[in-house]
C-alpha atoms as an extended CHARMM CRD file, in Angstrom:
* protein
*
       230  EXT
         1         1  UNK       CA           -137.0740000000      105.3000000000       60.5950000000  PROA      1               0.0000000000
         2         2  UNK       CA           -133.2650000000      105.8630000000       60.3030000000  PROA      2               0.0000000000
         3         3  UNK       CA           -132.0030000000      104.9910000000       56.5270000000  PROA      3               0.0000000000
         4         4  UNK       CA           -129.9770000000      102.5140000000       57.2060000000  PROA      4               0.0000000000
         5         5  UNK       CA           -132.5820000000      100.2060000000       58.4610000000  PROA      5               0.0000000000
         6         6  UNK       CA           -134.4910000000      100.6290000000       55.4560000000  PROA      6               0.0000000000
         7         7  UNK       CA           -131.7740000000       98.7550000000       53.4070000000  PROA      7               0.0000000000
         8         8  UNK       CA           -132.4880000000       95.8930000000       55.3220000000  PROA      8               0.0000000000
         9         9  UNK       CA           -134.8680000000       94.5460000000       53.3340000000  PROA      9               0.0000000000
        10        10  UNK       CA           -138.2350000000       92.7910000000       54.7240000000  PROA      10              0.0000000000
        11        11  UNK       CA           -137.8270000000       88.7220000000       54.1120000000  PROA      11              0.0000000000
        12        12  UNK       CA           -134.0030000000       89.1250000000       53.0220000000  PROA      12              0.0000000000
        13        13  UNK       CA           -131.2440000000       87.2330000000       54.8370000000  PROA      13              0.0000000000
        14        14  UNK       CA           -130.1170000000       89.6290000000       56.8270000000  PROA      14              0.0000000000
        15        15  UNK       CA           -133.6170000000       90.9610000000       58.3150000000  PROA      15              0.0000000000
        16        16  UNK       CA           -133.9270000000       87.0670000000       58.6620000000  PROA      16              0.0000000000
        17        17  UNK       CA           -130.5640000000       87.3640000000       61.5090000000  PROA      17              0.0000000000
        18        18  UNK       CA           -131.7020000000       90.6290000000       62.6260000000  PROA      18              0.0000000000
        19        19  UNK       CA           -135.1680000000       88.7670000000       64.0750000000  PROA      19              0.0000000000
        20        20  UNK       CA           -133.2260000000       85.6780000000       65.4890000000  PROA      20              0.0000000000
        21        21  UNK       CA           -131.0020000000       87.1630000000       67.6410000000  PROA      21              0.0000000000
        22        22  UNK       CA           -132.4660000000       87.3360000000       71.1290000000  PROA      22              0.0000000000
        23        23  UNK       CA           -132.2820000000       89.4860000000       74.4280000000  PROA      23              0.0000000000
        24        24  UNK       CA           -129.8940000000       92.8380000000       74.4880000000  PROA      24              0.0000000000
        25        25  UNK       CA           -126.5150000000       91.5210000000       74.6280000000  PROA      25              0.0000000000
        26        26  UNK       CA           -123.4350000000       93.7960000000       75.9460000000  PROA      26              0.0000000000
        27        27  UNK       CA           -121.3140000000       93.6640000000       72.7330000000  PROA      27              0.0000000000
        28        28  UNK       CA           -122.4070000000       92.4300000000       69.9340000000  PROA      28              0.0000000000
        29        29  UNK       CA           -119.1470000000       91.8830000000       66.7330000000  PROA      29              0.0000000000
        30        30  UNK       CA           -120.7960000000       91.8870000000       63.2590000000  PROA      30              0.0000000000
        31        31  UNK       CA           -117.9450000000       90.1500000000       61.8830000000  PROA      31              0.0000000000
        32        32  UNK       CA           -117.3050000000       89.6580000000       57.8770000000  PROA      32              0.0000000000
        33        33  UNK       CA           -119.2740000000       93.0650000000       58.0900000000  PROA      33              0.0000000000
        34        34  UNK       CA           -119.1750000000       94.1870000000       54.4100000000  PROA      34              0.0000000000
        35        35  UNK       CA           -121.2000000000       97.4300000000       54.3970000000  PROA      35              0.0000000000
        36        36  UNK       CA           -122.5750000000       96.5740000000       57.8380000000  PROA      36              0.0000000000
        37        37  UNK       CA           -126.2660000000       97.1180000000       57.7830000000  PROA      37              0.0000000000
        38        38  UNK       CA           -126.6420000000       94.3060000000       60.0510000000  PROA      38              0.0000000000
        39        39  UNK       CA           -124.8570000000       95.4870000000       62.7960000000  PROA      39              0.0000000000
        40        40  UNK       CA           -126.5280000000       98.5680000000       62.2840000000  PROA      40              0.0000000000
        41        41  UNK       CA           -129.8050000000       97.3980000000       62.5560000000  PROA      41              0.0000000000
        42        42  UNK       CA           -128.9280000000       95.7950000000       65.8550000000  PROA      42              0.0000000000
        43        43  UNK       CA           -126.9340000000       98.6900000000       66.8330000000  PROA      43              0.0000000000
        44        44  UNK       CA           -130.0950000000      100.8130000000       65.8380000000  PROA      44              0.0000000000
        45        45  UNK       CA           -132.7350000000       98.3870000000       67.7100000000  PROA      45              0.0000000000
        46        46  UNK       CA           -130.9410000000       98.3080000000       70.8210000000  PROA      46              0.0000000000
        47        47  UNK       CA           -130.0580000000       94.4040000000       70.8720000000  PROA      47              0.0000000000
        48        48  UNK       CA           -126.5350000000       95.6440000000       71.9010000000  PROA      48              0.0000000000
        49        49  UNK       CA           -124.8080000000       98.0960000000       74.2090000000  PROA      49              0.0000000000
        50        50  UNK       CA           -122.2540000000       98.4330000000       71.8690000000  PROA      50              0.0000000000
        51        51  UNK       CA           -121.3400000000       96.7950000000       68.2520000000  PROA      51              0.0000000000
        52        52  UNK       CA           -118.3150000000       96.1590000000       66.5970000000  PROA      52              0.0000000000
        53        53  UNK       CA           -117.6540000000       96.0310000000       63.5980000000  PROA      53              0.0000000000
        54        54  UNK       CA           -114.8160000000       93.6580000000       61.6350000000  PROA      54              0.0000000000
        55        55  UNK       CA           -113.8770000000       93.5980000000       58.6080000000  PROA      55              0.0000000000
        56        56  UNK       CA           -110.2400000000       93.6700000000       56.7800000000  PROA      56              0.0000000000
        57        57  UNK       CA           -111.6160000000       95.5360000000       53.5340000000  PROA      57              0.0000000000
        58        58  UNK       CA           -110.1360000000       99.1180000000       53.9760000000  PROA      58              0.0000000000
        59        59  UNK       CA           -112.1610000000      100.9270000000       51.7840000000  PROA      59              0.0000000000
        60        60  UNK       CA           -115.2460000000       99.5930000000       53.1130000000  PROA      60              0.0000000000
        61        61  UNK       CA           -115.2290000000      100.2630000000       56.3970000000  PROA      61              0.0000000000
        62        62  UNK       CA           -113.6310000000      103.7580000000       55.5010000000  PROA      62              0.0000000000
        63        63  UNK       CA           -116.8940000000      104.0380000000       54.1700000000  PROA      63              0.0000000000
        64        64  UNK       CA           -118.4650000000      102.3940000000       57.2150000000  PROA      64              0.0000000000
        65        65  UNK       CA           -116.8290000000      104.5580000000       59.3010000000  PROA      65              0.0000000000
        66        66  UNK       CA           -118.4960000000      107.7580000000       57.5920000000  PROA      66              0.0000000000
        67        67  UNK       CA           -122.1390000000      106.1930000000       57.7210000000  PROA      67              0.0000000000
        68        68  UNK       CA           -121.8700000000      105.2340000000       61.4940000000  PROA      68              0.0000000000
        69        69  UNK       CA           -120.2540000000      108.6250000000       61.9590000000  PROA      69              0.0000000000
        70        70  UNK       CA           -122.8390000000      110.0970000000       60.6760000000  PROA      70              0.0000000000
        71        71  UNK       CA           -126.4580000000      108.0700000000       61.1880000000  PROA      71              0.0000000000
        72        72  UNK       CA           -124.9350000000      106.9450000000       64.6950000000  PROA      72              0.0000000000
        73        73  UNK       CA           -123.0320000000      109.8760000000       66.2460000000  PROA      73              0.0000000000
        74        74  UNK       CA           -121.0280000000      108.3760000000       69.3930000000  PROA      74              0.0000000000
        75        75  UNK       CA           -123.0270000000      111.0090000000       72.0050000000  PROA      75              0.0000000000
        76        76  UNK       CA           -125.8850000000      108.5510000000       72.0470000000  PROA      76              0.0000000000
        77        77  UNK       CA           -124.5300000000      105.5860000000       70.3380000000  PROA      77              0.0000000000
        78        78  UNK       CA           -121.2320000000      103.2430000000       71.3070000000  PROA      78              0.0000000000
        79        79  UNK       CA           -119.4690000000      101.2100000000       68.5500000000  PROA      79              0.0000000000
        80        80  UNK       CA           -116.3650000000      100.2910000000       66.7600000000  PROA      80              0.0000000000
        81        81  UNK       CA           -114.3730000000       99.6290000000       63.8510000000  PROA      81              0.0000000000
        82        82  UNK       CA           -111.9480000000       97.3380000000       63.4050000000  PROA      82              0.0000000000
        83        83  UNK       CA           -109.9600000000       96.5830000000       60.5370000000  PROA      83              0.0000000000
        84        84  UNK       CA           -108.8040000000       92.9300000000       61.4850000000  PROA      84              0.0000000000
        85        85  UNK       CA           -108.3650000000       89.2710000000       60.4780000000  PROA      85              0.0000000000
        86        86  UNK       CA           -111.3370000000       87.5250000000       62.8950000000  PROA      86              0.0000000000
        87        87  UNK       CA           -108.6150000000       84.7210000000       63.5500000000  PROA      87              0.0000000000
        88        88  UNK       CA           -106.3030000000       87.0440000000       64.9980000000  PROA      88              0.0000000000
        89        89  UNK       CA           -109.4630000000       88.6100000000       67.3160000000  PROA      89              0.0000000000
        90        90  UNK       CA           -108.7270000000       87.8080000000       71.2440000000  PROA      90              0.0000000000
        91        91  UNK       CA           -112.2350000000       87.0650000000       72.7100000000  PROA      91              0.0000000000
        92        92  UNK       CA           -112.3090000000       89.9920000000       75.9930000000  PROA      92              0.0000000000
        93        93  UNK       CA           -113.2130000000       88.5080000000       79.3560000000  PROA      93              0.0000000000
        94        94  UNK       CA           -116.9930000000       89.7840000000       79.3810000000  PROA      94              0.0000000000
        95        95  UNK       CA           -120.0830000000       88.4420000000       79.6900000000  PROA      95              0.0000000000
        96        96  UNK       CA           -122.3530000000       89.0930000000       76.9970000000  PROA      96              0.0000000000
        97        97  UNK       CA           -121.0160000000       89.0140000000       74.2190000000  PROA      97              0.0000000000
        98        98  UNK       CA           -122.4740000000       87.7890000000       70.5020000000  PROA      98              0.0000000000
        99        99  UNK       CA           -120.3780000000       87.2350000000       67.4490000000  PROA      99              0.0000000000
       100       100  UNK       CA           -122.3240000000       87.2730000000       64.0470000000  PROA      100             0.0000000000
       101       101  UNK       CA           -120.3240000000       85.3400000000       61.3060000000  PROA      101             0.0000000000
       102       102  UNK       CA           -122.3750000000       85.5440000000       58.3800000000  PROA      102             0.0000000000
       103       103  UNK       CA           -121.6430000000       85.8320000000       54.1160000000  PROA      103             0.0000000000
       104       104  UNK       CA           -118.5940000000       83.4150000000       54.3710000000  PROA      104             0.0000000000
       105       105  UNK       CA           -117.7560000000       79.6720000000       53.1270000000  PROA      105             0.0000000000
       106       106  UNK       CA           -118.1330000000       76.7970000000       55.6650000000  PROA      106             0.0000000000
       107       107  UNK       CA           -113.9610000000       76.3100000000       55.8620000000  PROA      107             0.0000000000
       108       108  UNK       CA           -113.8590000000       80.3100000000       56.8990000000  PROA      108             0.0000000000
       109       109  UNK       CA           -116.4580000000       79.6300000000       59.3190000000  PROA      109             0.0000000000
       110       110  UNK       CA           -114.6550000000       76.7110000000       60.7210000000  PROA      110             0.0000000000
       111       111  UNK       CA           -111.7190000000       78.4710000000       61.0790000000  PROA      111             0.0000000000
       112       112  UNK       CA           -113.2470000000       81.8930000000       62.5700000000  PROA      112             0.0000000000
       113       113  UNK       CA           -115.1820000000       79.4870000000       65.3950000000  PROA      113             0.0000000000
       114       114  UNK       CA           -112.0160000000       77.7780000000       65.8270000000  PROA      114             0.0000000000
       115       115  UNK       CA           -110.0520000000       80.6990000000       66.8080000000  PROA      115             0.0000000000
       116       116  UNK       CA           -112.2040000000       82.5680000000       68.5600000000  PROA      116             0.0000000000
       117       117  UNK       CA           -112.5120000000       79.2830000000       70.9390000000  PROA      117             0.0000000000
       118       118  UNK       CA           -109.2160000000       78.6820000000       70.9420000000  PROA      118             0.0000000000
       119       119  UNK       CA           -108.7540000000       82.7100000000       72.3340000000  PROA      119             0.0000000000
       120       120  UNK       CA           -110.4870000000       82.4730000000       75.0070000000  PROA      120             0.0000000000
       121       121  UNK       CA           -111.8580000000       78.9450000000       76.4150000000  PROA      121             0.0000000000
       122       122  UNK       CA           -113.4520000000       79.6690000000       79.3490000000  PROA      122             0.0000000000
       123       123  UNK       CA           -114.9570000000       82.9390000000       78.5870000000  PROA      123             0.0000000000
       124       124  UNK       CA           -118.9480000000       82.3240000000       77.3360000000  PROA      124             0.0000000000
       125       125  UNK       CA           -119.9800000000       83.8880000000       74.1270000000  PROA      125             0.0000000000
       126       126  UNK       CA           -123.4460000000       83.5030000000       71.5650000000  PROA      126             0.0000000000
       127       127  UNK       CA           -122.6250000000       82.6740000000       67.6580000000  PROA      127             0.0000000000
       128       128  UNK       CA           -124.9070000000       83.1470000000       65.0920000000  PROA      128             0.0000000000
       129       129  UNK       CA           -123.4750000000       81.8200000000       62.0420000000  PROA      129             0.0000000000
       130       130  UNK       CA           -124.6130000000       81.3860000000       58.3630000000  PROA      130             0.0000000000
       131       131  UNK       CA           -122.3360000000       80.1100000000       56.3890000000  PROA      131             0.0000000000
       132       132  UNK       CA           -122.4950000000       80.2340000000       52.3270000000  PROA      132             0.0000000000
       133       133  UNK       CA           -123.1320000000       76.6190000000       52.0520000000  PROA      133             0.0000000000
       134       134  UNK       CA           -121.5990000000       73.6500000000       54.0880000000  PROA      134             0.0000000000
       135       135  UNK       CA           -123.8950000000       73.4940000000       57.1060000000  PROA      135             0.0000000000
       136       136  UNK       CA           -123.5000000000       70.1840000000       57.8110000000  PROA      136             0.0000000000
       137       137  UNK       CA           -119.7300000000       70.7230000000       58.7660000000  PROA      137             0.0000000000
       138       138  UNK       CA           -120.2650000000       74.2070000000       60.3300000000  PROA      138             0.0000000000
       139       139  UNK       CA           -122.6600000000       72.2070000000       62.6020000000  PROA      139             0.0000000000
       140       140  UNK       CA           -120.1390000000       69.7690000000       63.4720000000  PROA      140             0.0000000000
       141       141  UNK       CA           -117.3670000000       71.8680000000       64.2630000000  PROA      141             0.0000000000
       142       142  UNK       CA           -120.2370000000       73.5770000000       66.8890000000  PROA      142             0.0000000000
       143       143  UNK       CA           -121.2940000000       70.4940000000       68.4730000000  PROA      143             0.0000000000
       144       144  UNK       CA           -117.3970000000       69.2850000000       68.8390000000  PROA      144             0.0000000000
       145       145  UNK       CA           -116.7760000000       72.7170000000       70.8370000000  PROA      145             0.0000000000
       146       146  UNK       CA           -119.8350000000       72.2540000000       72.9760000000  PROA      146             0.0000000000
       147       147  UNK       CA           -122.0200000000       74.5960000000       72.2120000000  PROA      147             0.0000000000
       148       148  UNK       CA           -126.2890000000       74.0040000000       72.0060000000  PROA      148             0.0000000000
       149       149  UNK       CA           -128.9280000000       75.0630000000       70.1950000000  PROA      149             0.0000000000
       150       150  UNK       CA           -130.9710000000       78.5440000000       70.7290000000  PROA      150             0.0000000000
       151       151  UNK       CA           -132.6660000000       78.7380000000       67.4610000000  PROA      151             0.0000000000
       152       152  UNK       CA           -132.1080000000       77.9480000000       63.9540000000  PROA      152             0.0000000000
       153       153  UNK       CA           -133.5780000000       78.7900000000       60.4390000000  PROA      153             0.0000000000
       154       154  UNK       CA           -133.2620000000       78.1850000000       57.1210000000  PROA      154             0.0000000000
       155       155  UNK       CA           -133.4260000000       81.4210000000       54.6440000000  PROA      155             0.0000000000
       156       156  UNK       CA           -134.0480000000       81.7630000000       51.1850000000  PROA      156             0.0000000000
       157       157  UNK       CA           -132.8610000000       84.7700000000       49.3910000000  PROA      157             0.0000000000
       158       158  UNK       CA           -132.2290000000       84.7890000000       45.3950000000  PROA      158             0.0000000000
       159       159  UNK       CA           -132.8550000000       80.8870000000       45.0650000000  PROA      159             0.0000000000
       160       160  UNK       CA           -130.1440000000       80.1620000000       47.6820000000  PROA      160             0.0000000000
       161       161  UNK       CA           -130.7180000000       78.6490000000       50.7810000000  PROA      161             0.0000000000
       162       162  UNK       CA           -129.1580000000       79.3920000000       54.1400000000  PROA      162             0.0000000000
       163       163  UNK       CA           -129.1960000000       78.2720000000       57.5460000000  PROA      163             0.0000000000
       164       164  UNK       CA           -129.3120000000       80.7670000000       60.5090000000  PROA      164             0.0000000000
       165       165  UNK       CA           -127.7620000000       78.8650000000       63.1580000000  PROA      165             0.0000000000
       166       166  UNK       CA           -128.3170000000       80.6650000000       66.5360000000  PROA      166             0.0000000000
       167       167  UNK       CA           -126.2290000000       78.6230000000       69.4190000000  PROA      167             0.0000000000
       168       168  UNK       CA           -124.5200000000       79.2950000000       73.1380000000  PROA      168             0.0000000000
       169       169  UNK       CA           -122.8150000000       76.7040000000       75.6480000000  PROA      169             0.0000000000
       170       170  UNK       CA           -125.9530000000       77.4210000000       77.7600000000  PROA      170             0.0000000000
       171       171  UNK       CA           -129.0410000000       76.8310000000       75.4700000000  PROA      171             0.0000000000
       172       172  UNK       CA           -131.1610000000       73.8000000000       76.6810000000  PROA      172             0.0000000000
       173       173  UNK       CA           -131.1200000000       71.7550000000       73.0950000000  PROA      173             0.0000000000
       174       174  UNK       CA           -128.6000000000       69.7630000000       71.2560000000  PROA      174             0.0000000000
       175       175  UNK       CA           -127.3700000000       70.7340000000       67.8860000000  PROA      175             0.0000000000
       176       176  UNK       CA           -128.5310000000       68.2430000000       65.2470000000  PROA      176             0.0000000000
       177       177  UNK       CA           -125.7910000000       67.9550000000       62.2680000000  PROA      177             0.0000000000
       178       178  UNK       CA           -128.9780000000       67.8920000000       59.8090000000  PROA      178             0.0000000000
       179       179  UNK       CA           -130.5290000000       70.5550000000       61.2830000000  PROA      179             0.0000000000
       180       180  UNK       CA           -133.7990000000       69.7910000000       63.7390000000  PROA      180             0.0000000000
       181       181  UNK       CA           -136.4830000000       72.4640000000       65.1350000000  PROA      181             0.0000000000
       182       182  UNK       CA           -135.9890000000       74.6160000000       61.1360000000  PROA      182             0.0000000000
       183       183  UNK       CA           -137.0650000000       71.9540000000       59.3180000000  PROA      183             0.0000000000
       184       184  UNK       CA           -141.3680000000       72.7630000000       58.2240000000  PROA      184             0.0000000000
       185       185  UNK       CA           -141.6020000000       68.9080000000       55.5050000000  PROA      185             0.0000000000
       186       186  UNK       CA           -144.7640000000       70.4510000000       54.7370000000  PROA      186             0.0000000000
       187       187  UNK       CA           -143.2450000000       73.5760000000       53.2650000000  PROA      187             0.0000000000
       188       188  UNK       CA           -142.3510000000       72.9710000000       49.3540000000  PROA      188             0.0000000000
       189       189  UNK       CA           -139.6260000000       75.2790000000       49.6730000000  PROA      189             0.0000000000
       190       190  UNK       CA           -138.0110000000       73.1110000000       52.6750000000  PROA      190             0.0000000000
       191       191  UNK       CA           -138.7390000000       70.1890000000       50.3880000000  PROA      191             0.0000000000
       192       192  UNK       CA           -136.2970000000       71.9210000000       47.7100000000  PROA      192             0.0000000000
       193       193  UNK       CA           -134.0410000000       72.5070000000       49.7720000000  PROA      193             0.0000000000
       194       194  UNK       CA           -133.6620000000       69.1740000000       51.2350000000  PROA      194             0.0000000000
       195       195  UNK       CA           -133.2100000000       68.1030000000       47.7910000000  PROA      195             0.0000000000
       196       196  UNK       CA           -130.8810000000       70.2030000000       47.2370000000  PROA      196             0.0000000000
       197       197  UNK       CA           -128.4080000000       69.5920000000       49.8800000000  PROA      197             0.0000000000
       198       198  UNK       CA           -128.8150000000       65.4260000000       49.1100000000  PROA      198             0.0000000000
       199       199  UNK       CA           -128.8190000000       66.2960000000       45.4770000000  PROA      199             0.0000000000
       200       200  UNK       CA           -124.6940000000       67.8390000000       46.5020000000  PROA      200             0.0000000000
       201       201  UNK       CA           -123.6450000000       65.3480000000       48.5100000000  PROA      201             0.0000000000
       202       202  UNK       CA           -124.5910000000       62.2620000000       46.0210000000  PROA      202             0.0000000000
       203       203  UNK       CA           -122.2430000000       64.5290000000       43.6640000000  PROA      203             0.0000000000
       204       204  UNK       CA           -119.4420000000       64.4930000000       45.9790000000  PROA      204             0.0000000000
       205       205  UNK       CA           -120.3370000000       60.6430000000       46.8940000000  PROA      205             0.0000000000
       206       206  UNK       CA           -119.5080000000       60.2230000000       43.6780000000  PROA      206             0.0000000000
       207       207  UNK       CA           -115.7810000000       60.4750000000       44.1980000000  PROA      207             0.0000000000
       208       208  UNK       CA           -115.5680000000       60.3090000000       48.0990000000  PROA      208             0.0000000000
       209       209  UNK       CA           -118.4840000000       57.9280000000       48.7380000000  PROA      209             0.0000000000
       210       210  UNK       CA           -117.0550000000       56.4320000000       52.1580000000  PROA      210             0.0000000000
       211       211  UNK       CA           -117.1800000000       60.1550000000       53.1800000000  PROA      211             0.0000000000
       212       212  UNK       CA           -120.6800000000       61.0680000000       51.9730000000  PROA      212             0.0000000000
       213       213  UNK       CA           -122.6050000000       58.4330000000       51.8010000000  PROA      213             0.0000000000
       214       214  UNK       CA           -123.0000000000       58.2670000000       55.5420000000  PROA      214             0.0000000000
       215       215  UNK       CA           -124.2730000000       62.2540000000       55.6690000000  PROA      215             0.0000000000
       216       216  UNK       CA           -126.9820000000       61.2640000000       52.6900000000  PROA      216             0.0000000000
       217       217  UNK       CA           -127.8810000000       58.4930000000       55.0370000000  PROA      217             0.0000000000
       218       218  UNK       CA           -128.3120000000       61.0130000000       57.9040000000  PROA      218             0.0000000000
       219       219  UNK       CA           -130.2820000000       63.3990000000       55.8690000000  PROA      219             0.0000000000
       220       220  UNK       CA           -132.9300000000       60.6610000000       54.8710000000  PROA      220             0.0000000000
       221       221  UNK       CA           -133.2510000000       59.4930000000       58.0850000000  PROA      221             0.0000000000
       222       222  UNK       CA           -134.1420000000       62.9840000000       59.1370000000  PROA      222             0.0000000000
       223       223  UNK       CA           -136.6400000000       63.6200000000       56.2000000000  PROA      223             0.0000000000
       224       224  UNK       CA           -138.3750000000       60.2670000000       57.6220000000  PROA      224             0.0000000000
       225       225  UNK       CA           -138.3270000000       61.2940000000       60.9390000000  PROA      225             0.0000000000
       226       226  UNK       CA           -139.6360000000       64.5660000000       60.1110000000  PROA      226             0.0000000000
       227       227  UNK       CA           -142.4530000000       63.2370000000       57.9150000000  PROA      227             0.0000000000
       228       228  UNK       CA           -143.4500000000       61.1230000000       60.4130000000  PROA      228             0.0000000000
       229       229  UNK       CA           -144.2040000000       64.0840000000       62.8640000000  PROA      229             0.0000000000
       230       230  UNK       CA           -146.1990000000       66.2840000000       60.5110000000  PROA      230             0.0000000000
């Protein structure tokens, strides 16, 4: 086993991405990379005919660089690394193509979906996104640029939830803004986090209840739904 995929940790969050993402795709952009062990994993596993990585850290993907360079000599293994702004990324016209935006805020997120859209409208591309909180907005701003459901999760890693949120314009499910097809209400650790997320938005409700009262209501009505099925 190559050393890099041994720092992807069994049951972490990034293992966790690693197993959602489905068939081979012909580029896949690990964007936000940070050190980039995800995209290496992929890059290792053969999900992708070529990876990219983005990042606008310097020093880290100078050190990137020497680790691909190295563990993934370009004779037998195609990638890239780009030291770039994702808003100011231009979506190529290929089919194929994945972008993992993973390790930021939900506003980030928003923006990054936003303007990758907005590059390129009618060319088809995967997300998998998982924001650091905010899912319920990050969901939104999916389901307002048409895109559907291919799988989603929710992770936990160091008591903090995420959601793995796995969508293209050509999946066969709608995206639920609460989340639908993760949620197990018999797990105790889905029951947490349910709490959780309810738990913030009473806070915010607090000051802005016209706002966030309405998403509380939402997430009871899913917790009832969901109880009822199990």
């Amino acid at each position: 086993m190559n050393k890099t995929q041994q720092r992807l940790r069994p049951n972490s969050r990034l293992s966790h991405l690693a197993e959602i993402v489905g068939p081979p795709y012909r580029t896949i952009w690990d964007c936000c990379c940070d050190h980039g062990l995800l995209g290496m994993s992929l890059l290792k596993d053969g999900y992708a005919d070529e990876v990219i990585f983005v990042d606008i850290v310097e020093d880290i993907l100078a050190n990137l660089t020497t680790r691909l360079e190295h563990s993934f000599p370009q004779n037998q293994y195609n990638w890239q690394v780009r030291c770039e702004d994702l808003k100011n990324i231009v979506v190529p016209p290929v089919d194929s193509q994945l972008f993992i935006i993973a390790g930021v805020g939900p506003h980030q997120t928003i923006e990054f979906i936003n303007s990758l859209y907005a590059s390129a409208p009618d060319t088809p591309f995967d997300l998998l996104v998982c924001s650091v909180h905010g899912s319920y907005s990050v969901r939104q701003a999916l389901i307002n640029k048409g895109y559907r459901l291919k799988n989603e999760q929710i992770i936990l890693e160091n008591n903090r939830f995420y959601e793995a949120i796995y969508v293209s314009k050509h999946a066969d499910k709608a995206i639920a803004d609460t989340g639908s097809q993760m949620w197990q209400w018999s797990d105790p650790e889905h029951q947490d986090y349910w709490h959780r997320v309810v738990g913030h938005y009473r806070q915010k409700a607090k000051t802005d209840p016209m706002h966030y009262q309405p998403i509380i209501k939402r997430y009871k009505l899913l917790r009832d739904s969901i109880s009822h099925k199990q």
